[in-house]
Amino acid sequence: MNFRYLPMTQEDKKEMLELIGVKSTEELFADIPENIRFQQDMKLSPPLAETELLKELQQLSEQNAHIKTYPSFLGAGVYDHYIPSVVDHVIRRSEFYTAYTPYQAEISQGELQAIFEFQTMICELTDMDIANSSMYDGGTALAEAAVLAVSESRMKKKKILVSEGIHPETRAVLDTYTEAHGLEVKTVPLKNGKTDVDILNDHIDEQTACVLIQYPNFFGSLEDLKEMEEVVHAKDALFVVSSNPLALGVLTPPGTFGADIVVGDVQPFGIPAQLGGPHCGYFAVTKKRMRKMPGRLVGQTQDADGNRGFVLTLQTREQHIRRDKATSNICSNQALNALAASVAMSALGKKGVREMAVQNVIKTNRFKEKCKQAGIAIVDEQPVFNEFVLDVKKPAAEINKELFHKGIIGGYDLARFDKERQGQMLVCVTELRTEQDLEDFARALGGLIE
């Protein structure tokens, strides 16, 4: 063998072919017409020895731009926040990172307790009664919330109103879910950066199962949840709010405004950007709807000796006894990332979470002023949390290339999903951006626009 990690030898291959009764690998593809088969050799580089391979991989990795060395102003759902060093130490413990699922409660108490603590902290942040053990990400959590709202009406209500202020990628996930269920989705436009409540009032009717709002919305603006809650509940629809959990360290939580379901993504707590995933969604409801909640739920109980213990509970899931009553085919959770978020929130504490959120607000508004001083216009001036939209006059993609040459990762090009927003950039400022970062970015961006 020339290479240490070759999956099988030629002798292995020959033995397997003989065992299944064929002479060559090509015979396995006999059912595929020859005219559509790939008949050439793949244009791959020849295999390398281990030392040469490691050198090539190192050279490739050095081409990456890392947010630890390039100040990043890119948000749009994935954020560069402070992660306490203890997070990595805990989630790298083998008891946690190898625990795919805590089926056997008697030997999974550590994992179950970690999930229980995650659920508890999500409830405290959102001001909701109960939260599940996590979802795949914020996008699927919101889509699952919409399906839950329709199922609660026993499929009598099939209309869903979704704010244009919800992340466009989340809306794409929602479209996939709702198309499969034969549901009607209508978008409520924005007015001055926030959901137009007057149009919401015009669109909502007795056939509306739920209204979906993001808070703060995709463009960073703070939605008026109190006013919208009155409109939504007047038509007996469910009020579903997708919320950045870090923002809830300083904002009034959706549960206080009467939200029926609160969802979101806990990536801001302890989960690095890592090329966009994986993430960890959360899903919180009022007590009335806890039996319809998708995913897992960990409950606290006592054993025969009166000791505190934890179990999986209230599971109307597709793989269990009551699978015919399952509310969703989501049967798993992001346990390791939920643990990372729990450790991060625990390390920060209530005061730390609030301070971190306040820093985002202060630095964002400070950067706003620097942009204005540099002659850069703000689109839809509103109170915001760590994101807002700039009018950069030119294609944002081109400006981002120039910024990158200056050692800066720019904002999100809004023309990627809406051609009418050509020349607009969504910028994000977190607590990690220094005063010098803000100064350098404002100066560089102002110069490029001129």
Coordinates of C-alpha atoms in Angstrom, one line a residue:
M1 CA 0.0 0.0 0.0
N2 CA 1.4 3.4 -1.0
F3 CA -1.0 5.5 1.1
R4 CA -1.8 5.0 4.8
Y5 CA -5.5 5.9 4.5
L6 CA -6.5 4.0 1.4
P7 CA -10.0 2.7 2.3
M8 CA -9.4 -0.7 0.6
T9 CA -6.8 -2.7 -1.3
Q10 CA -7.2 -4.2 -4.7
E11 CA -7.5 -7.6 -3.0
D12 CA -10.4 -6.3 -0.9
K13 CA -12.1 -5.0 -4.1
K14 CA -11.7 -8.3 -5.9
E15 CA -13.1 -10.2 -2.9
M16 CA -16.2 -8.0 -2.7
L17 CA -16.9 -8.3 -6.4
E18 CA -16.6 -12.0 -6.3
L19 CA -18.9 -12.2 -3.3
I20 CA -21.7 -10.3 -5.0
G21 CA -21.2 -12.2 -8.3
V22 CA -20.0 -9.5 -10.7
K23 CA -16.7 -9.1 -12.6
S24 CA -16.2 -5.4 -12.4
T25 CA -17.4 -2.2 -10.8
E26 CA -18.9 -1.1 -14.1
E27 CA -21.4 -4.0 -14.0
L28 CA -23.0 -2.4 -10.9
F29 CA -24.1 0.5 -13.1
A30 CA -25.6 -1.6 -15.9
D31 CA -29.1 -0.2 -15.3
I32 CA -27.9 3.3 -16.2
P33 CA -27.9 3.9 -20.0
E34 CA -24.4 4.2 -21.4
N35 CA -25.2 7.4 -23.2
I36 CA -25.7 9.3 -19.9
R37 CA -22.9 7.7 -18.0
F38 CA -19.7 9.7 -17.3
Q39 CA -17.2 8.0 -19.7
Q40 CA -14.1 10.0 -18.9
D41 CA -11.5 10.0 -16.2
M42 CA -12.2 12.7 -13.6
K43 CA -9.8 15.6 -13.7
L44 CA -8.3 15.1 -10.3
S45 CA -4.7 15.7 -9.2
P46 CA -2.6 12.6 -8.6
P47 CA -2.6 11.4 -5.0
L48 CA 0.1 12.9 -2.7
A49 CA 2.2 11.5 0.1
E50 CA 1.1 12.5 3.6
T51 CA 3.8 15.2 4.1
E52 CA 3.0 16.8 0.7
L53 CA -0.7 16.6 1.3
L54 CA -0.4 18.4 4.7
K55 CA 1.7 21.1 3.0
E56 CA -0.9 21.7 0.3
L57 CA -3.8 21.8 2.8
Q58 CA -1.9 24.3 4.9
Q59 CA -1.4 26.5 1.9
L60 CA -5.1 26.3 1.0
S61 CA -6.1 27.2 4.6
E62 CA -3.9 30.3 4.5
Q63 CA -6.0 31.7 1.7
N64 CA -9.0 32.0 4.1
A65 CA -9.8 35.4 5.6
H66 CA -10.4 34.9 9.3
I67 CA -12.6 37.2 11.3
K68 CA -9.9 37.1 14.1
T69 CA -7.6 39.0 11.8
Y70 CA -10.0 40.8 9.5
P71 CA -12.6 43.0 11.3
S72 CA -16.0 41.8 10.1
F73 CA -19.1 44.0 9.6
L74 CA -21.0 41.1 8.1
G75 CA -24.0 39.9 10.0
A76 CA -27.3 39.0 8.3
G77 CA -27.9 36.0 10.6
V78 CA -24.4 34.9 11.4
Y79 CA -22.6 37.1 13.9
D80 CA -19.1 37.6 15.3
H81 CA -19.5 37.7 19.1
Y82 CA -17.4 37.1 22.1
I83 CA -17.2 33.4 23.0
P84 CA -15.9 32.7 26.6
S85 CA -13.0 30.3 26.4
V86 CA -14.7 27.8 28.7
V87 CA -17.2 27.0 26.0
D88 CA -14.7 25.1 23.9
H89 CA -13.3 23.3 26.9
V90 CA -16.7 22.0 27.9
I91 CA -18.1 20.9 24.5
R92 CA -14.8 19.1 23.7
R93 CA -15.4 16.7 26.6
S94 CA -16.0 13.3 25.1
E95 CA -19.1 12.7 27.2
F96 CA -20.8 15.6 25.3
Y97 CA -19.4 15.6 21.8
T98 CA -20.1 11.9 21.3
A99 CA -23.6 12.0 22.8
Y100 CA -25.8 12.0 19.7
T101 CA -29.1 11.5 21.6
P102 CA -30.1 10.9 25.2
Y103 CA -32.4 8.0 24.7
Q104 CA -31.5 6.1 27.9
A105 CA -32.2 8.6 30.7
E106 CA -30.6 6.5 33.4
I107 CA -27.1 6.9 31.7
S108 CA -27.7 10.3 30.1
Q109 CA -28.3 12.5 33.1
G110 CA -25.4 14.9 32.3
E111 CA -26.6 15.5 28.8
L112 CA -30.3 15.7 29.9
Q113 CA -29.4 18.3 32.6
A114 CA -27.5 20.4 30.1
I115 CA -30.5 20.4 27.7
F116 CA -32.8 21.2 30.6
E117 CA -30.7 24.2 31.6
F118 CA -30.8 25.4 27.9
Q119 CA -34.6 25.2 27.9
T120 CA -34.7 27.1 31.2
M121 CA -32.5 30.0 30.0
I122 CA -34.4 30.3 26.7
C123 CA -37.6 30.6 28.7
E124 CA -36.0 33.4 30.8
L125 CA -34.8 35.3 27.8
T126 CA -38.1 35.0 25.8
D127 CA -40.5 35.3 28.8
M128 CA -42.3 32.1 27.6
D129 CA -43.5 29.2 29.6
I130 CA -41.7 26.3 28.0
A131 CA -38.9 25.7 25.4
N132 CA -37.8 22.5 23.7
S133 CA -34.3 21.1 23.6
S134 CA -33.4 23.0 20.3
M135 CA -34.1 22.9 16.6
Y136 CA -31.7 22.6 13.6
D137 CA -31.6 26.4 13.2
G138 CA -33.7 29.5 13.3
G139 CA -35.1 29.1 9.8
T140 CA -36.5 25.6 10.4
A141 CA -37.8 26.7 13.8
L142 CA -39.9 29.5 12.3
A143 CA -41.2 27.2 9.6
E144 CA -42.2 24.6 12.2
A145 CA -44.0 27.3 14.1
A146 CA -46.1 28.2 11.1
V147 CA -47.0 24.6 10.6
L148 CA -47.9 24.2 14.3
A149 CA -50.2 27.3 14.0
V150 CA -52.0 25.7 11.0
S151 CA -52.4 22.3 12.7
E152 CA -53.8 24.0 15.8
S153 CA -56.7 25.3 13.6
R154 CA -57.2 21.6 12.5
M155 CA -56.2 22.7 9.0
K156 CA -59.2 25.1 8.8
K157 CA -56.9 28.1 8.5
K158 CA -54.3 27.9 5.7
K159 CA -53.2 31.5 5.4
I160 CA -49.9 32.7 6.8
L161 CA -48.8 36.3 6.8
V162 CA -45.1 36.9 6.9
S163 CA -43.3 40.2 7.3
E164 CA -40.9 41.3 4.6
G165 CA -38.6 42.0 7.6
I166 CA -37.9 38.3 8.1
H167 CA -34.6 37.0 6.8
P168 CA -34.9 36.1 3.1
E169 CA -33.3 32.7 3.6
T170 CA -35.7 31.9 6.4
R171 CA -38.6 32.9 4.1
A172 CA -37.2 30.5 1.5
V173 CA -37.3 27.7 4.1
L174 CA -40.8 28.7 5.0
D175 CA -41.9 28.5 1.3
T176 CA -40.6 25.0 1.1
Y177 CA -42.5 23.9 4.2
T178 CA -45.7 25.6 3.2
E179 CA -45.7 24.4 -0.4
A180 CA -45.5 20.8 0.9
H181 CA -48.5 21.4 3.2
G182 CA -50.5 23.3 0.6
L183 CA -50.6 26.6 2.6
E184 CA -51.0 30.2 1.4
V185 CA -48.3 32.6 2.3
K186 CA -48.6 36.4 1.9
T187 CA -45.9 38.9 2.5
V188 CA -46.6 42.1 4.5
P189 CA -44.3 44.9 3.1
L190 CA -42.2 47.3 5.2
K191 CA -42.7 51.0 5.7
N192 CA -39.6 53.0 6.7
G193 CA -37.8 49.8 7.6
K194 CA -40.5 48.2 9.8
T195 CA -43.6 46.0 9.1
D196 CA -46.4 48.1 7.8
V197 CA -49.1 47.6 10.5
D198 CA -51.8 49.2 8.3
I199 CA -51.3 46.7 5.5
L200 CA -51.1 43.9 8.1
N201 CA -54.5 45.0 9.3
D202 CA -55.8 44.9 5.8
H203 CA -54.5 41.5 5.0
I204 CA -55.4 39.6 8.1
D205 CA -58.7 37.8 8.3
E206 CA -60.5 34.8 9.9
Q207 CA -58.6 32.5 7.5
T208 CA -55.2 33.6 8.9
A209 CA -53.5 30.9 11.0
C210 CA -50.6 33.1 12.1
V211 CA -48.5 36.2 11.6
L212 CA -44.7 35.8 11.5
I213 CA -42.5 38.7 12.6
Q214 CA -38.8 39.1 13.2
Y215 CA -37.6 41.1 16.2
P216 CA -35.2 42.9 15.6
N217 CA -36.0 42.4 11.9
F218 CA -33.5 41.4 9.2
F219 CA -32.6 45.1 8.6
G220 CA -31.9 45.6 12.3
S221 CA -35.1 47.7 13.0
L222 CA -37.1 47.1 16.2
E223 CA -40.7 46.1 15.3
D224 CA -43.7 47.4 17.4
L225 CA -44.8 44.1 18.8
K226 CA -47.4 45.6 21.1
E227 CA -49.3 47.2 18.3
M228 CA -49.1 44.1 16.1
E229 CA -50.1 41.7 18.8
E230 CA -53.4 43.5 19.2
V231 CA -54.1 43.3 15.4
V232 CA -53.1 39.6 15.3
H233 CA -55.1 38.4 18.3
A234 CA -58.2 40.4 17.2
K235 CA -58.5 37.9 14.4
D236 CA -57.8 34.9 16.6
A237 CA -54.5 34.2 14.8
L238 CA -51.3 33.1 16.5
F239 CA -48.5 35.7 17.0
V240 CA -45.2 34.1 16.1
V241 CA -42.0 36.1 16.7
S242 CA -38.5 35.1 15.6
S243 CA -36.0 36.9 17.8
N244 CA -32.2 37.3 18.2
P245 CA -31.7 35.9 21.8
L246 CA -28.8 38.3 22.5
A247 CA -31.0 41.3 21.7
L248 CA -33.4 40.1 24.4
G249 CA -30.7 40.9 26.9
V250 CA -31.8 44.5 26.5
L251 CA -35.1 44.5 24.7
T252 CA -38.5 43.6 26.2
P253 CA -39.0 39.9 25.3
P254 CA -41.8 38.8 22.9
G255 CA -43.5 36.8 25.6
T256 CA -44.2 40.0 27.5
F257 CA -46.0 41.4 24.5
G258 CA -48.2 38.3 24.3
A259 CA -46.4 36.2 21.6
D260 CA -47.8 32.7 21.3
I261 CA -44.6 31.2 19.9
V262 CA -41.1 32.6 20.0
V263 CA -38.3 31.1 17.9
G264 CA -34.8 32.0 16.8
D265 CA -31.2 31.0 16.5
V266 CA -28.8 30.9 19.4
Q267 CA -25.7 31.3 17.2
P268 CA -24.9 34.6 19.0
F269 CA -24.2 32.6 22.1
G270 CA -21.1 30.5 22.0
I271 CA -21.3 29.3 18.3
P272 CA -18.7 30.6 15.9
A273 CA -19.4 31.8 12.4
Q274 CA -17.7 28.7 10.9
L275 CA -18.7 29.2 7.3
G276 CA -22.4 29.6 8.1
G277 CA -23.2 26.5 10.2
P278 CA -24.1 24.4 11.9
H279 CA -26.4 26.5 14.1
C280 CA -28.9 25.8 16.8
G281 CA -32.6 26.9 16.8
Y282 CA -34.7 27.5 19.8
F283 CA -38.5 27.1 20.1
A284 CA -40.6 28.4 23.0
V285 CA -44.3 28.4 23.5
T286 CA -47.0 29.1 26.1
K287 CA -48.0 26.2 28.3
K288 CA -51.2 25.7 26.3
R289 CA -49.2 24.5 23.3
M290 CA -46.4 22.5 24.9
R291 CA -47.9 19.1 23.6
K292 CA -47.8 20.4 20.0
M293 CA -44.2 21.6 20.1
P294 CA -41.9 19.8 17.7
G295 CA -38.6 18.2 18.7
R296 CA -37.5 17.1 22.1
L297 CA -38.5 18.2 25.6
V298 CA -36.5 17.4 28.7
G299 CA -38.4 17.4 32.0
Q300 CA -37.3 17.4 35.6
T301 CA -38.5 14.6 37.9
Q302 CA -37.5 12.5 40.9
D303 CA -36.3 8.9 41.1
A304 CA -37.7 6.2 43.5
D305 CA -35.3 7.6 46.2
G306 CA -36.4 11.2 45.8
N307 CA -33.3 12.3 44.0
R308 CA -33.5 15.0 41.3
G309 CA -33.4 13.5 37.8
F310 CA -34.2 14.3 34.1
V311 CA -36.1 12.5 31.4
L312 CA -37.4 13.0 27.9
T313 CA -41.1 13.9 28.2
L314 CA -44.3 14.8 26.2
Q315 CA -43.0 13.3 23.0
T316 CA -45.6 13.1 20.3
R317 CA -42.9 12.2 17.8
E318 CA -43.0 10.2 14.6
Q319 CA -40.7 7.5 15.9
H320 CA -42.5 6.8 19.1
I321 CA -45.8 5.1 20.2
R322 CA -47.9 8.2 19.4
R323 CA -46.3 8.7 16.0
D324 CA -49.7 9.0 14.3
K325 CA -50.2 12.2 16.4
A326 CA -46.7 13.6 15.6
T327 CA -46.7 17.4 15.1
S328 CA -43.5 17.3 13.1
N329 CA -40.8 15.0 11.5
I330 CA -38.1 17.0 13.4
C331 CA -37.0 14.2 15.8
S332 CA -33.6 15.4 16.8
N333 CA -31.8 18.4 18.2
Q334 CA -28.5 20.3 18.1
A335 CA -27.4 19.1 21.5
L336 CA -23.8 20.1 21.2
N337 CA -24.5 23.6 20.0
A338 CA -27.3 24.0 22.5
L339 CA -24.7 23.0 25.2
A340 CA -22.3 25.6 23.7
A341 CA -25.0 28.3 24.0
S342 CA -25.8 27.2 27.6
V343 CA -22.2 27.4 28.7
A344 CA -21.8 30.8 27.0
M345 CA -24.9 32.2 28.7
S346 CA -23.9 30.7 32.1
A347 CA -20.4 32.1 31.8
L348 CA -21.8 35.6 31.0
G349 CA -24.6 35.5 33.5
K350 CA -27.6 37.9 33.5
K351 CA -25.5 41.0 33.9
G352 CA -23.0 39.8 31.3
V353 CA -25.7 39.1 28.7
R354 CA -27.2 42.5 29.3
E355 CA -23.8 44.3 29.1
M356 CA -23.0 42.5 25.9
A357 CA -26.3 43.5 24.3
V358 CA -25.9 47.1 25.5
Q359 CA -22.4 47.2 23.9
N360 CA -23.9 46.2 20.6
V361 CA -26.4 49.0 20.8
I362 CA -23.8 51.6 21.8
K363 CA -21.3 50.7 19.2
T364 CA -23.9 50.4 16.4
N365 CA -25.1 53.9 17.1
R366 CA -21.6 55.2 17.3
F367 CA -20.8 53.7 13.9
K368 CA -24.0 55.3 12.5
E369 CA -22.7 58.7 13.5
K370 CA -19.3 58.0 12.0
C371 CA -20.9 57.0 8.7
K372 CA -23.0 60.2 8.6
Q373 CA -19.8 62.2 9.2
A374 CA -18.2 60.3 6.3
G375 CA -21.1 61.3 4.0
I376 CA -22.7 57.9 3.9
A377 CA -26.5 57.9 4.0
I378 CA -28.5 55.7 6.3
V379 CA -31.5 53.9 4.8
D380 CA -34.8 54.1 6.8
E381 CA -33.4 55.7 10.0
Q382 CA -34.9 53.7 12.9
P383 CA -33.9 52.5 16.4
V384 CA -31.8 49.3 15.7
F385 CA -30.0 46.5 17.3
N386 CA -26.4 45.9 15.9
E387 CA -27.5 46.1 12.2
F388 CA -28.7 48.8 9.8
V389 CA -28.7 49.6 6.1
L390 CA -26.3 52.0 4.3
D391 CA -26.8 53.6 0.9
V392 CA -23.4 53.0 -0.7
K393 CA -24.4 54.3 -4.1
K394 CA -22.5 51.6 -6.0
P395 CA -22.9 47.8 -6.2
A396 CA -22.1 46.6 -2.7
A397 CA -20.4 43.5 -4.1
E398 CA -17.8 45.7 -5.8
I399 CA -17.3 47.8 -2.7
N400 CA -16.8 44.7 -0.6
K401 CA -14.0 43.5 -2.9
E402 CA -12.2 46.9 -2.4
L403 CA -12.8 46.7 1.4
F404 CA -11.3 43.2 1.5
H405 CA -8.1 44.5 -0.2
K406 CA -8.0 47.0 2.7
G407 CA -8.2 44.2 5.3
I408 CA -11.9 44.7 6.1
I409 CA -14.9 42.3 5.7
G410 CA -17.7 44.5 4.6
G411 CA -21.5 44.1 5.0
Y412 CA -24.2 42.1 3.3
D413 CA -25.1 43.0 -0.3
L414 CA -28.8 43.4 -0.2
A415 CA -29.1 43.1 -4.0
R416 CA -28.4 39.4 -3.6
F417 CA -32.0 38.8 -2.8
D418 CA -33.7 42.1 -4.0
K419 CA -32.5 43.8 -7.2
E420 CA -34.3 47.0 -6.1
R421 CA -31.9 47.2 -3.2
Q422 CA -28.9 47.6 -5.6
G423 CA -26.4 49.9 -3.9
Q424 CA -27.6 49.1 -0.3
M425 CA -25.4 47.3 2.3
L426 CA -26.6 45.8 5.6
V427 CA -23.8 46.3 8.1
C428 CA -23.4 44.8 11.5
V429 CA -21.5 46.1 14.6
T430 CA -20.9 43.8 17.5
E431 CA -19.2 44.3 20.9
L432 CA -16.0 42.9 19.4
R433 CA -15.5 45.8 17.0
T434 CA -13.1 48.4 18.4
E435 CA -13.2 52.1 18.1
Q436 CA -10.4 51.9 15.5
D437 CA -12.3 49.3 13.5
L438 CA -15.3 51.6 13.3
E439 CA -13.1 54.6 12.3
D440 CA -11.2 52.6 9.7
F441 CA -14.3 51.1 8.1
A442 CA -16.2 54.5 8.0
R443 CA -13.2 56.2 6.4
A444 CA -12.6 53.4 3.9
L445 CA -16.2 53.2 2.9
G446 CA -16.6 56.9 2.6
G447 CA -13.6 57.1 0.3
L448 CA -14.8 54.3 -1.9
I449 CA -18.2 55.9 -2.3
E450 CA -16.7 59.3 -3.3

